């Protein structure tokens, strides 16, 4: 899993299989000094530079024909500060490694996304998030950053040191420098109780405000071609621990979410007419269950079925209208959608390019099985999202450009001005950044 780089011709491909690049060279620096040296060398050779994590972005945000930096050797926890309740971790560390190491130390992040394959720097740089009433994205939990800037110098930043850089670089899209270490706020390890249960879509929409207000973490999956959803509520618990049993876990997570799900998606891709019937069966196959465990075992789940994805953040108040429009569009379009639509929330934060910057947000994510034509579905969905001032997830498929994004991000020019200062020669530029940030 993660990104693949075939050694024979030097082609890099992302996890979703929809982006590839042929960098002039790929390097795996073993230290921050070595990484800084590679940035200076690239400048001498007139090459652009991009760092890539595990390739979980569906956009070409990490693609380059210049120097591709792989942070595989920049991993591990540098420091745990129990008085400040922070952990500093090297940028290439996968979230799953960080989560397990923190748990062993009796600590945890407050909130996380549902996939934990990504590197910490890749996750924050693209705005990876979970769902939360009060707790925001992974980047919103960042207390400090170390980054190598375009001239090869190493910059440390926090709320008190280089605060302007810190404000923006928490979600920096790789445009301000290469993140080499991240300091996160952590808290003592706690337990979460997850309650999963099917619920009709109309009921979820009618009661959404209450479901959101009554739960620390609420999310749901709507199955297109049906009126059915599966809801998930995660709340802190005094215990005792009651994890998902091994057999039940295999049945729900492996069999239904990965193994069988792969097979039915292959059938649906080959014979699109079968998709609505499959969706009806799949949406009824999941039964209610409750379990209690440490956070990363509740928040995250394995994802082995490959897909492509588009996700937009919309004002939370617009969610009902957006989903009803999306359902009506799918119903009348003849589209065949075999993947559920995922809905999550985040509170407003103060990060300039965060999808939740300055507004309470709901996230609506649409997926298609890898290899299935997705253009018509995603275009129709995007039209609905943008009509509600939607902000696309930086690591997921979208067609927006700088002109549009400047209109939905009040602090957009603050970010681009900082980029002009830190990377005037556009050492970290690529086609994607040229489109979303402007030349």
Tab-separated table of C-alpha atoms in Angstrom:
chain	number	residue	atom	x	y	z
A	1	UNK	CA	0.000	0.000	0.000
A	2	UNK	CA	1.095	3.617	-0.292
A	3	UNK	CA	2.821	5.025	-3.309
A	4	UNK	CA	4.622	2.876	-5.788
A	5	UNK	CA	7.764	3.788	-7.624
A	6	UNK	CA	8.934	1.290	-10.183
A	7	UNK	CA	12.704	1.308	-10.265
A	8	UNK	CA	13.157	0.353	-13.902
A	9	UNK	CA	11.939	3.579	-15.501
A	10	UNK	CA	11.655	5.886	-12.474
A	11	UNK	CA	7.916	6.496	-12.853
A	12	UNK	CA	6.077	7.477	-9.683
A	13	UNK	CA	2.369	6.675	-9.286
A	14	UNK	CA	-0.098	7.651	-6.582
A	15	UNK	CA	-2.196	5.219	-4.525
A	16	UNK	CA	-5.364	5.800	-6.563
A	17	UNK	CA	-3.473	5.065	-9.803
A	18	UNK	CA	-4.764	8.228	-11.504
A	19	UNK	CA	-1.560	10.338	-11.272
A	20	UNK	CA	1.943	9.506	-12.463
A	21	UNK	CA	5.163	11.466	-12.890
A	22	UNK	CA	8.704	10.934	-14.153
A	23	UNK	CA	11.047	12.936	-11.923
A	24	UNK	CA	14.581	13.732	-13.084
A	25	UNK	CA	15.772	12.128	-9.857
A	26	UNK	CA	14.346	10.621	-6.685
A	27	UNK	CA	16.205	11.054	-3.401
A	28	UNK	CA	15.789	9.619	0.101
A	29	UNK	CA	17.621	11.965	2.469
A	30	UNK	CA	18.608	10.435	5.824
A	31	UNK	CA	18.771	13.775	7.661
A	32	UNK	CA	17.370	17.297	7.549
A	33	UNK	CA	20.835	18.573	6.520
A	34	UNK	CA	20.913	16.144	3.604
A	35	UNK	CA	17.433	17.253	2.547
A	36	UNK	CA	18.456	20.925	2.683
A	37	UNK	CA	21.502	20.047	0.574
A	38	UNK	CA	19.272	18.380	-2.039
A	39	UNK	CA	17.131	21.546	-2.251
A	40	UNK	CA	20.265	23.673	-2.819
A	41	UNK	CA	21.535	21.192	-5.437
A	42	UNK	CA	18.204	21.297	-7.250
A	43	UNK	CA	18.451	25.092	-7.393
A	44	UNK	CA	21.932	24.846	-8.925
A	45	UNK	CA	20.597	22.382	-11.521
A	46	UNK	CA	17.539	24.537	-12.244
A	47	UNK	CA	15.144	21.796	-11.093
A	48	UNK	CA	11.963	22.105	-9.112
A	49	UNK	CA	11.489	20.049	-5.925
A	50	UNK	CA	8.526	18.178	-4.453
A	51	UNK	CA	8.271	15.928	-1.418
A	52	UNK	CA	5.870	12.990	-1.583
A	53	UNK	CA	4.491	10.865	1.230
A	54	UNK	CA	2.490	7.708	0.596
A	55	UNK	CA	0.748	9.083	-2.496
A	56	UNK	CA	-2.759	9.088	-0.992
A	57	UNK	CA	-3.667	12.346	-2.738
A	58	UNK	CA	-5.790	11.981	-5.856
A	59	UNK	CA	-4.567	15.329	-7.209
A	60	UNK	CA	-1.121	15.861	-8.739
A	61	UNK	CA	-0.082	17.950	-5.714
A	62	UNK	CA	3.136	15.903	-5.267
A	63	UNK	CA	3.963	15.267	-8.940
A	64	UNK	CA	7.143	16.725	-10.411
A	65	UNK	CA	9.525	16.323	-13.337
A	66	UNK	CA	12.300	17.700	-11.099
A	67	UNK	CA	13.608	16.272	-7.822
A	68	UNK	CA	11.182	14.016	-5.952
A	69	UNK	CA	12.037	13.778	-2.265
A	70	UNK	CA	10.910	10.603	-0.505
A	71	UNK	CA	10.955	11.077	3.287
A	72	UNK	CA	11.001	7.328	4.098
A	73	UNK	CA	14.170	7.729	6.184
A	74	UNK	CA	12.988	10.825	8.052
A	75	UNK	CA	10.828	8.915	10.527
A	76	UNK	CA	10.298	8.386	14.216
A	77	UNK	CA	9.461	10.363	17.325
A	78	UNK	CA	12.060	13.023	18.177
A	79	UNK	CA	10.649	14.116	21.497
A	80	UNK	CA	7.710	13.690	23.862
A	81	UNK	CA	7.242	16.687	26.172
A	82	UNK	CA	4.868	15.617	28.947
A	83	UNK	CA	4.808	19.026	30.625
A	84	UNK	CA	3.752	20.797	27.402
A	85	UNK	CA	1.777	17.686	26.275
A	86	UNK	CA	3.322	17.695	22.807
A	87	UNK	CA	5.087	15.192	20.597
A	88	UNK	CA	7.596	16.129	17.894
A	89	UNK	CA	7.838	13.645	15.059
A	90	UNK	CA	9.882	13.435	11.842
A	91	UNK	CA	7.850	14.332	8.760
A	92	UNK	CA	8.025	10.963	6.980
A	93	UNK	CA	6.525	9.034	9.893
A	94	UNK	CA	3.282	7.294	8.876
A	95	UNK	CA	0.285	8.228	11.036
A	96	UNK	CA	-0.225	4.548	11.897
A	97	UNK	CA	3.302	4.392	13.369
A	98	UNK	CA	2.759	7.633	15.292
A	99	UNK	CA	-0.619	6.457	16.647
A	100	UNK	CA	0.788	3.137	17.886
A	101	UNK	CA	3.872	4.783	19.447
A	102	UNK	CA	1.730	7.385	21.222
A	103	UNK	CA	-0.598	4.677	22.558
A	104	UNK	CA	2.393	2.803	23.995
A	105	UNK	CA	3.382	6.051	25.737
A	106	UNK	CA	-0.168	6.454	27.097
A	107	UNK	CA	-0.934	9.366	24.758
A	108	UNK	CA	-3.159	10.123	21.760
A	109	UNK	CA	-4.061	12.773	19.223
A	110	UNK	CA	-7.490	14.274	19.937
A	111	UNK	CA	-8.944	13.555	16.496
A	112	UNK	CA	-7.849	11.840	13.280
A	113	UNK	CA	-9.033	10.834	9.824
A	114	UNK	CA	-10.246	7.372	8.884
A	115	UNK	CA	-7.111	6.370	6.960
A	116	UNK	CA	-3.743	6.233	8.723
A	117	UNK	CA	-1.377	5.217	5.936
A	118	UNK	CA	-0.315	8.804	5.227
A	119	UNK	CA	2.866	10.439	6.471
A	120	UNK	CA	2.341	13.161	9.067
A	121	UNK	CA	3.615	15.871	6.716
A	122	UNK	CA	1.472	14.674	3.811
A	123	UNK	CA	-1.594	14.532	6.049
A	124	UNK	CA	-1.241	18.065	7.387
A	125	UNK	CA	-0.093	19.594	4.084
A	126	UNK	CA	-3.274	18.514	2.306
A	127	UNK	CA	-5.671	19.200	5.179
A	128	UNK	CA	-6.512	15.594	6.094
A	129	UNK	CA	-9.351	15.498	8.642
A	130	UNK	CA	-11.794	13.258	10.429
A	131	UNK	CA	-15.095	14.394	11.846
A	132	UNK	CA	-15.655	16.433	14.972
A	133	UNK	CA	-18.049	18.805	16.678
A	134	UNK	CA	-15.308	20.563	18.680
A	135	UNK	CA	-12.014	19.108	17.401
A	136	UNK	CA	-10.674	19.942	13.962
A	137	UNK	CA	-8.354	18.495	11.330
A	138	UNK	CA	-4.953	16.936	12.002
A	139	UNK	CA	-3.347	20.285	11.075
A	140	UNK	CA	-5.472	22.083	13.685
A	141	UNK	CA	-3.641	20.004	16.335
A	142	UNK	CA	-0.177	21.187	15.168
A	143	UNK	CA	1.823	23.280	17.656
A	144	UNK	CA	5.090	23.641	15.743
A	145	UNK	CA	6.781	22.938	12.405
A	146	UNK	CA	10.267	22.640	11.021
A	147	UNK	CA	10.658	23.229	7.296
A	148	UNK	CA	13.381	23.557	4.705
A	149	UNK	CA	12.746	26.659	2.633
A	150	UNK	CA	13.661	27.384	-0.982
A	151	UNK	CA	17.182	28.664	-0.208
A	152	UNK	CA	17.976	25.509	1.779
A	153	UNK	CA	17.680	27.069	5.218
A	154	UNK	CA	15.872	25.316	8.068
A	155	UNK	CA	13.062	27.330	9.620
A	156	UNK	CA	11.314	26.460	12.889
A	157	UNK	CA	7.956	28.029	13.535
A	158	UNK	CA	5.207	28.072	16.137
A	159	UNK	CA	2.677	30.526	17.544
A	160	UNK	CA	5.603	32.471	19.057
A	161	UNK	CA	8.432	31.847	16.547
A	162	UNK	CA	7.838	32.931	12.926
A	163	UNK	CA	4.086	33.014	13.694
A	164	UNK	CA	3.089	34.196	10.207
A	165	UNK	CA	4.783	31.170	8.644
A	166	UNK	CA	3.314	28.869	11.290
A	167	UNK	CA	-0.215	30.165	10.668
A	168	UNK	CA	-0.089	29.278	6.983
A	169	UNK	CA	2.342	26.347	6.814
A	170	UNK	CA	0.156	24.030	8.908
A	171	UNK	CA	-1.709	23.441	5.639
A	172	UNK	CA	0.958	24.556	3.186
A	173	UNK	CA	0.280	22.348	0.116
A	174	UNK	CA	4.049	21.903	-0.176
A	175	UNK	CA	4.213	25.467	-1.533
A	176	UNK	CA	6.088	27.162	1.312
A	177	UNK	CA	8.851	24.641	1.949
A	178	UNK	CA	9.422	20.989	2.759
A	179	UNK	CA	8.167	20.043	6.214
A	180	UNK	CA	10.798	18.008	8.067
A	181	UNK	CA	9.223	17.732	11.543
A	182	UNK	CA	5.829	18.356	13.120
A	183	UNK	CA	4.966	19.051	16.762
A	184	UNK	CA	1.459	17.945	17.728
A	185	UNK	CA	-0.625	18.629	20.812
A	186	UNK	CA	-1.392	15.307	22.505
A	187	UNK	CA	-3.485	14.254	25.488
A	188	UNK	CA	-3.574	11.266	27.839
A	189	UNK	CA	-4.832	8.119	26.103
A	190	UNK	CA	-8.618	7.822	26.333
A	191	UNK	CA	-11.368	5.457	25.261
A	192	UNK	CA	-14.026	6.044	22.627
A	193	UNK	CA	-17.299	4.230	22.275
A	194	UNK	CA	-18.450	3.883	18.682
A	195	UNK	CA	-22.100	3.324	17.923
A	196	UNK	CA	-22.812	2.377	14.327
A	197	UNK	CA	-26.363	1.990	13.101
A	198	UNK	CA	-28.317	2.119	9.854
A	199	UNK	CA	-30.756	5.040	9.551
A	200	UNK	CA	-32.972	6.333	6.706
A	201	UNK	CA	-31.375	9.287	4.879
A	202	UNK	CA	-34.399	11.525	5.407
A	203	UNK	CA	-34.268	10.929	9.155
A	204	UNK	CA	-30.529	11.713	9.297
A	205	UNK	CA	-31.092	14.959	7.397
A	206	UNK	CA	-34.120	15.945	9.507
A	207	UNK	CA	-32.238	15.276	12.759
A	208	UNK	CA	-28.765	16.263	11.584
A	209	UNK	CA	-28.398	19.299	13.861
A	210	UNK	CA	-29.248	17.217	16.933
A	211	UNK	CA	-27.026	14.298	15.884
A	212	UNK	CA	-24.186	16.753	15.344
A	213	UNK	CA	-24.758	18.581	18.667
A	214	UNK	CA	-25.201	15.450	20.806
A	215	UNK	CA	-22.039	13.640	19.642
A	216	UNK	CA	-18.362	14.534	19.783
A	217	UNK	CA	-17.809	12.844	16.423
A	218	UNK	CA	-20.718	12.131	14.076
A	219	UNK	CA	-20.528	10.911	10.488
A	220	UNK	CA	-22.660	8.970	8.067
A	221	UNK	CA	-22.478	7.159	4.753
A	222	UNK	CA	-25.338	7.420	2.281
A	223	UNK	CA	-25.687	4.671	-0.321
A	224	UNK	CA	-26.712	6.204	-3.683
A	225	UNK	CA	-29.747	4.559	-5.364
A	226	UNK	CA	-31.185	3.974	-1.878
A	227	UNK	CA	-32.691	6.006	0.937
A	228	UNK	CA	-30.368	4.269	3.407
A	229	UNK	CA	-27.392	5.439	5.452
A	230	UNK	CA	-25.032	3.944	7.994
A	231	UNK	CA	-24.345	6.357	10.883
A	232	UNK	CA	-21.377	6.401	13.258
A	233	UNK	CA	-21.211	8.215	16.595
A	234	UNK	CA	-17.926	8.302	18.527
A	235	UNK	CA	-17.939	9.622	22.084
A	236	UNK	CA	-15.508	9.496	24.983
A	237	UNK	CA	-16.114	6.676	27.390
A	238	UNK	CA	-15.158	5.766	30.940
A	239	UNK	CA	-14.797	2.183	29.734
A	240	UNK	CA	-14.409	-0.684	30.092
A	241	UNK	CA	-12.683	-1.489	26.812
A	242	UNK	CA	-14.909	-3.661	24.599
A	243	UNK	CA	-13.198	-3.957	21.215
A	244	UNK	CA	-14.828	-5.411	18.107
A	245	UNK	CA	-14.518	-9.192	18.309
A	246	UNK	CA	-12.072	-10.750	15.872
A	247	UNK	CA	-14.765	-12.580	13.871
A	248	UNK	CA	-17.165	-9.597	13.821
A	249	UNK	CA	-14.256	-7.347	12.869
A	250	UNK	CA	-13.301	-9.649	10.032
A	251	UNK	CA	-16.882	-9.863	8.818
A	252	UNK	CA	-17.630	-6.136	8.898
A	253	UNK	CA	-14.263	-4.573	8.070
A	254	UNK	CA	-12.589	-7.140	5.861
A	255	UNK	CA	-15.428	-9.048	4.285
A	256	UNK	CA	-17.971	-6.249	3.755
A	257	UNK	CA	-15.702	-3.183	3.547
A	258	UNK	CA	-12.731	-4.676	1.692
A	259	UNK	CA	-12.969	-8.212	0.261
A	260	UNK	CA	-16.588	-8.524	-0.863
A	261	UNK	CA	-16.773	-4.793	-1.512
A	262	UNK	CA	-13.947	-5.197	-4.048
A	263	UNK	CA	-15.807	-8.027	-5.798
A	264	UNK	CA	-19.159	-6.203	-5.999
A	265	UNK	CA	-17.414	-3.097	-7.296
A	266	UNK	CA	-15.773	-5.165	-10.018
A	267	UNK	CA	-19.198	-6.564	-10.946
A	268	UNK	CA	-20.673	-3.058	-10.931
A	269	UNK	CA	-17.843	-1.743	-13.101
A	270	UNK	CA	-18.357	-4.552	-15.617
A	271	UNK	CA	-22.189	-4.448	-15.541
A	272	UNK	CA	-23.312	-0.972	-14.390
A	273	UNK	CA	-27.007	-1.961	-14.466
A	274	UNK	CA	-26.423	-4.170	-11.392
A	275	UNK	CA	-25.238	-1.259	-9.221
A	276	UNK	CA	-28.593	-0.086	-7.750
A	277	UNK	CA	-29.504	-3.628	-6.669
A	278	UNK	CA	-26.055	-4.136	-5.180
A	279	UNK	CA	-26.356	-0.792	-3.335
A	280	UNK	CA	-29.671	-1.846	-1.808
A	281	UNK	CA	-28.189	-5.137	-0.578
A	282	UNK	CA	-24.959	-3.515	0.665
A	283	UNK	CA	-26.799	-0.776	2.544
A	284	UNK	CA	-28.807	-3.431	4.410
A	285	UNK	CA	-25.901	-5.792	5.050
A	286	UNK	CA	-24.405	-3.616	7.778
A	287	UNK	CA	-26.034	-4.140	11.159
A	288	UNK	CA	-25.889	-1.958	14.253
A	289	UNK	CA	-22.901	-2.482	16.551
A	290	UNK	CA	-21.262	-0.781	19.523
A	291	UNK	CA	-17.640	-1.115	20.643
A	292	UNK	CA	-15.174	0.718	22.891
A	293	UNK	CA	-11.430	1.040	22.255
A	294	UNK	CA	-8.486	3.440	22.163
A	295	UNK	CA	-8.939	6.286	19.641
A	296	UNK	CA	-6.963	5.126	16.609
A	297	UNK	CA	-8.701	1.738	16.690
A	298	UNK	CA	-12.074	3.487	16.553
A	299	UNK	CA	-11.355	6.429	14.232
A	300	UNK	CA	-9.400	4.545	11.554
A	301	UNK	CA	-10.111	1.540	9.378
A	302	UNK	CA	-8.176	-0.363	6.711
A	303	UNK	CA	-8.935	0.613	3.110
A	304	UNK	CA	-7.803	-1.885	0.529
A	305	UNK	CA	-10.400	-1.265	-2.166
A	306	UNK	CA	-8.792	1.317	-4.469
A	307	UNK	CA	-10.905	4.264	-5.544
A	308	UNK	CA	-10.789	7.870	-6.706
A	309	UNK	CA	-12.421	10.594	-4.658
A	310	UNK	CA	-13.703	14.157	-4.706
A	311	UNK	CA	-14.523	15.913	-1.429
A	312	UNK	CA	-15.770	19.415	-0.761
A	313	UNK	CA	-16.220	21.408	2.450
A	314	UNK	CA	-19.451	23.380	2.462
A	315	UNK	CA	-20.975	25.599	5.165
A	316	UNK	CA	-22.482	23.181	7.684
A	317	UNK	CA	-25.876	24.882	7.390
A	318	UNK	CA	-26.019	23.975	3.661
A	319	UNK	CA	-25.648	20.211	4.148
A	320	UNK	CA	-29.318	19.196	3.890
A	321	UNK	CA	-29.816	21.126	0.672
A	322	UNK	CA	-26.587	19.815	-0.874
A	323	UNK	CA	-27.391	16.175	-0.152
A	324	UNK	CA	-30.944	16.454	-1.414
A	325	UNK	CA	-29.632	18.027	-4.633
A	326	UNK	CA	-26.998	15.293	-4.954
A	327	UNK	CA	-29.588	12.545	-4.462
A	328	UNK	CA	-31.939	14.125	-7.017
A	329	UNK	CA	-29.056	14.454	-9.493
A	330	UNK	CA	-28.019	10.798	-9.133
A	331	UNK	CA	-31.646	9.606	-9.352
A	332	UNK	CA	-32.417	11.447	-12.584
A	333	UNK	CA	-29.035	11.131	-14.305
A	334	UNK	CA	-28.818	7.421	-15.006
A	335	UNK	CA	-25.461	7.422	-13.175
A	336	UNK	CA	-24.501	4.157	-11.471
A	337	UNK	CA	-22.669	4.849	-8.202
A	338	UNK	CA	-21.401	1.838	-6.246
A	339	UNK	CA	-19.536	3.715	-3.479
A	340	UNK	CA	-21.310	5.360	-0.533
A	341	UNK	CA	-21.150	9.151	-0.072
A	342	UNK	CA	-19.321	10.067	3.149
A	343	UNK	CA	-20.460	13.024	5.292
A	344	UNK	CA	-18.388	14.503	8.151
A	345	UNK	CA	-18.024	17.850	9.952
A	346	UNK	CA	-15.356	20.166	11.375
A	347	UNK	CA	-15.485	23.332	13.483
A	348	UNK	CA	-14.119	26.581	12.079
A	349	UNK	CA	-10.340	26.996	12.471
A	350	UNK	CA	-7.786	29.775	11.942
A	351	UNK	CA	-5.574	28.214	9.231
A	352	UNK	CA	-5.641	30.309	6.007
A	353	UNK	CA	-5.995	27.404	3.531
A	354	UNK	CA	-7.866	24.996	5.794
A	355	UNK	CA	-11.110	23.834	4.206
A	356	UNK	CA	-12.709	24.835	7.557
A	357	UNK	CA	-10.954	28.230	7.673
A	358	UNK	CA	-13.266	30.686	9.402
A	359	UNK	CA	-16.443	28.623	9.017
A	360	UNK	CA	-18.151	25.606	10.565
A	361	UNK	CA	-18.032	23.026	7.821
A	362	UNK	CA	-19.603	19.832	6.568
A	363	UNK	CA	-17.652	17.564	4.230
A	364	UNK	CA	-19.291	15.624	1.430
A	365	UNK	CA	-17.094	13.041	-0.286
A	366	UNK	CA	-18.002	11.186	-3.472
A	367	UNK	CA	-16.047	8.134	-4.600
A	368	UNK	CA	-15.812	5.858	-7.622
A	369	UNK	CA	-14.156	2.457	-7.841
A	370	UNK	CA	-10.771	2.696	-9.558
A	371	UNK	CA	-11.067	2.161	-13.298
A	372	UNK	CA	-14.748	3.209	-13.440
A	373	UNK	CA	-15.460	6.395	-15.430
A	374	UNK	CA	-16.002	9.076	-12.788
A	375	UNK	CA	-16.001	12.302	-14.780
A	376	UNK	CA	-19.762	12.753	-15.248
A	377	UNK	CA	-20.590	11.974	-11.604
A	378	UNK	CA	-17.836	14.184	-10.179
A	379	UNK	CA	-18.716	17.056	-12.543
A	380	UNK	CA	-22.369	16.921	-11.478
A	381	UNK	CA	-21.398	16.777	-7.785
A	382	UNK	CA	-18.879	19.597	-8.153
A	383	UNK	CA	-21.512	21.825	-9.744
A	384	UNK	CA	-23.660	21.399	-6.616
A	385	UNK	CA	-20.748	21.927	-4.197
A	386	UNK	CA	-19.477	25.087	-5.890
A	387	UNK	CA	-22.970	26.606	-5.969
A	388	UNK	CA	-22.696	26.572	-2.160
A	389	UNK	CA	-19.207	28.151	-2.026
A	390	UNK	CA	-17.631	24.737	-1.583
A	391	UNK	CA	-13.909	24.380	-0.925
A	392	UNK	CA	-12.280	21.303	-2.486
A	393	UNK	CA	-10.040	19.046	-0.415
A	394	UNK	CA	-6.491	19.823	-1.619
A	395	UNK	CA	-5.639	16.155	-2.065
A	396	UNK	CA	-8.792	15.066	-3.867
A	397	UNK	CA	-9.996	15.463	-7.454
A	398	UNK	CA	-11.430	18.862	-8.360
A	399	UNK	CA	-11.276	21.370	-11.236
A	400	UNK	CA	-11.021	24.663	-9.298
A	401	UNK	CA	-8.381	27.319	-9.961
A	402	UNK	CA	-6.850	30.257	-8.080
A	403	UNK	CA	-9.527	32.690	-9.231
A	404	UNK	CA	-12.325	30.563	-7.767
A	405	UNK	CA	-10.379	29.669	-4.606
A	406	UNK	CA	-9.527	33.313	-3.856
A	407	UNK	CA	-13.284	33.916	-3.736
A	408	UNK	CA	-14.043	31.187	-1.163
A	409	UNK	CA	-10.960	31.627	1.057
A	410	UNK	CA	-10.978	35.041	2.796
A	411	UNK	CA	-7.255	34.684	3.677
A	412	UNK	CA	-6.097	33.412	0.268
A	413	UNK	CA	-3.891	36.424	-0.539
A	414	UNK	CA	-2.262	36.183	2.897
A	415	UNK	CA	-1.039	32.725	1.877
A	416	UNK	CA	0.120	33.713	-1.613
A	417	UNK	CA	1.983	36.755	-0.253
A	418	UNK	CA	3.872	34.510	2.176
A	419	UNK	CA	4.670	32.144	-0.690
A	420	UNK	CA	6.081	35.077	-2.705
A	421	UNK	CA	8.367	35.844	0.213
A	422	UNK	CA	9.494	32.277	1.020
A	423	UNK	CA	9.694	30.879	-2.518
A	424	UNK	CA	10.087	33.804	-4.939
A	425	UNK	CA	11.642	31.576	-7.632
A	426	UNK	CA	8.933	28.918	-7.259
A	427	UNK	CA	11.365	26.118	-6.392
A	428	UNK	CA	8.390	24.113	-5.038
A	429	UNK	CA	6.055	24.879	-7.939
A	430	UNK	CA	4.311	22.261	-10.056
A	431	UNK	CA	1.343	22.269	-12.437
A	432	UNK	CA	-1.157	21.707	-9.646
A	433	UNK	CA	0.119	24.593	-7.518
A	434	UNK	CA	0.210	26.853	-10.572
A	435	UNK	CA	-3.488	26.100	-11.080
A	436	UNK	CA	-4.695	26.439	-7.479
A	437	UNK	CA	-2.418	29.268	-6.273
A	438	UNK	CA	-1.815	31.129	-9.528
A	439	UNK	CA	1.507	31.781	-11.258
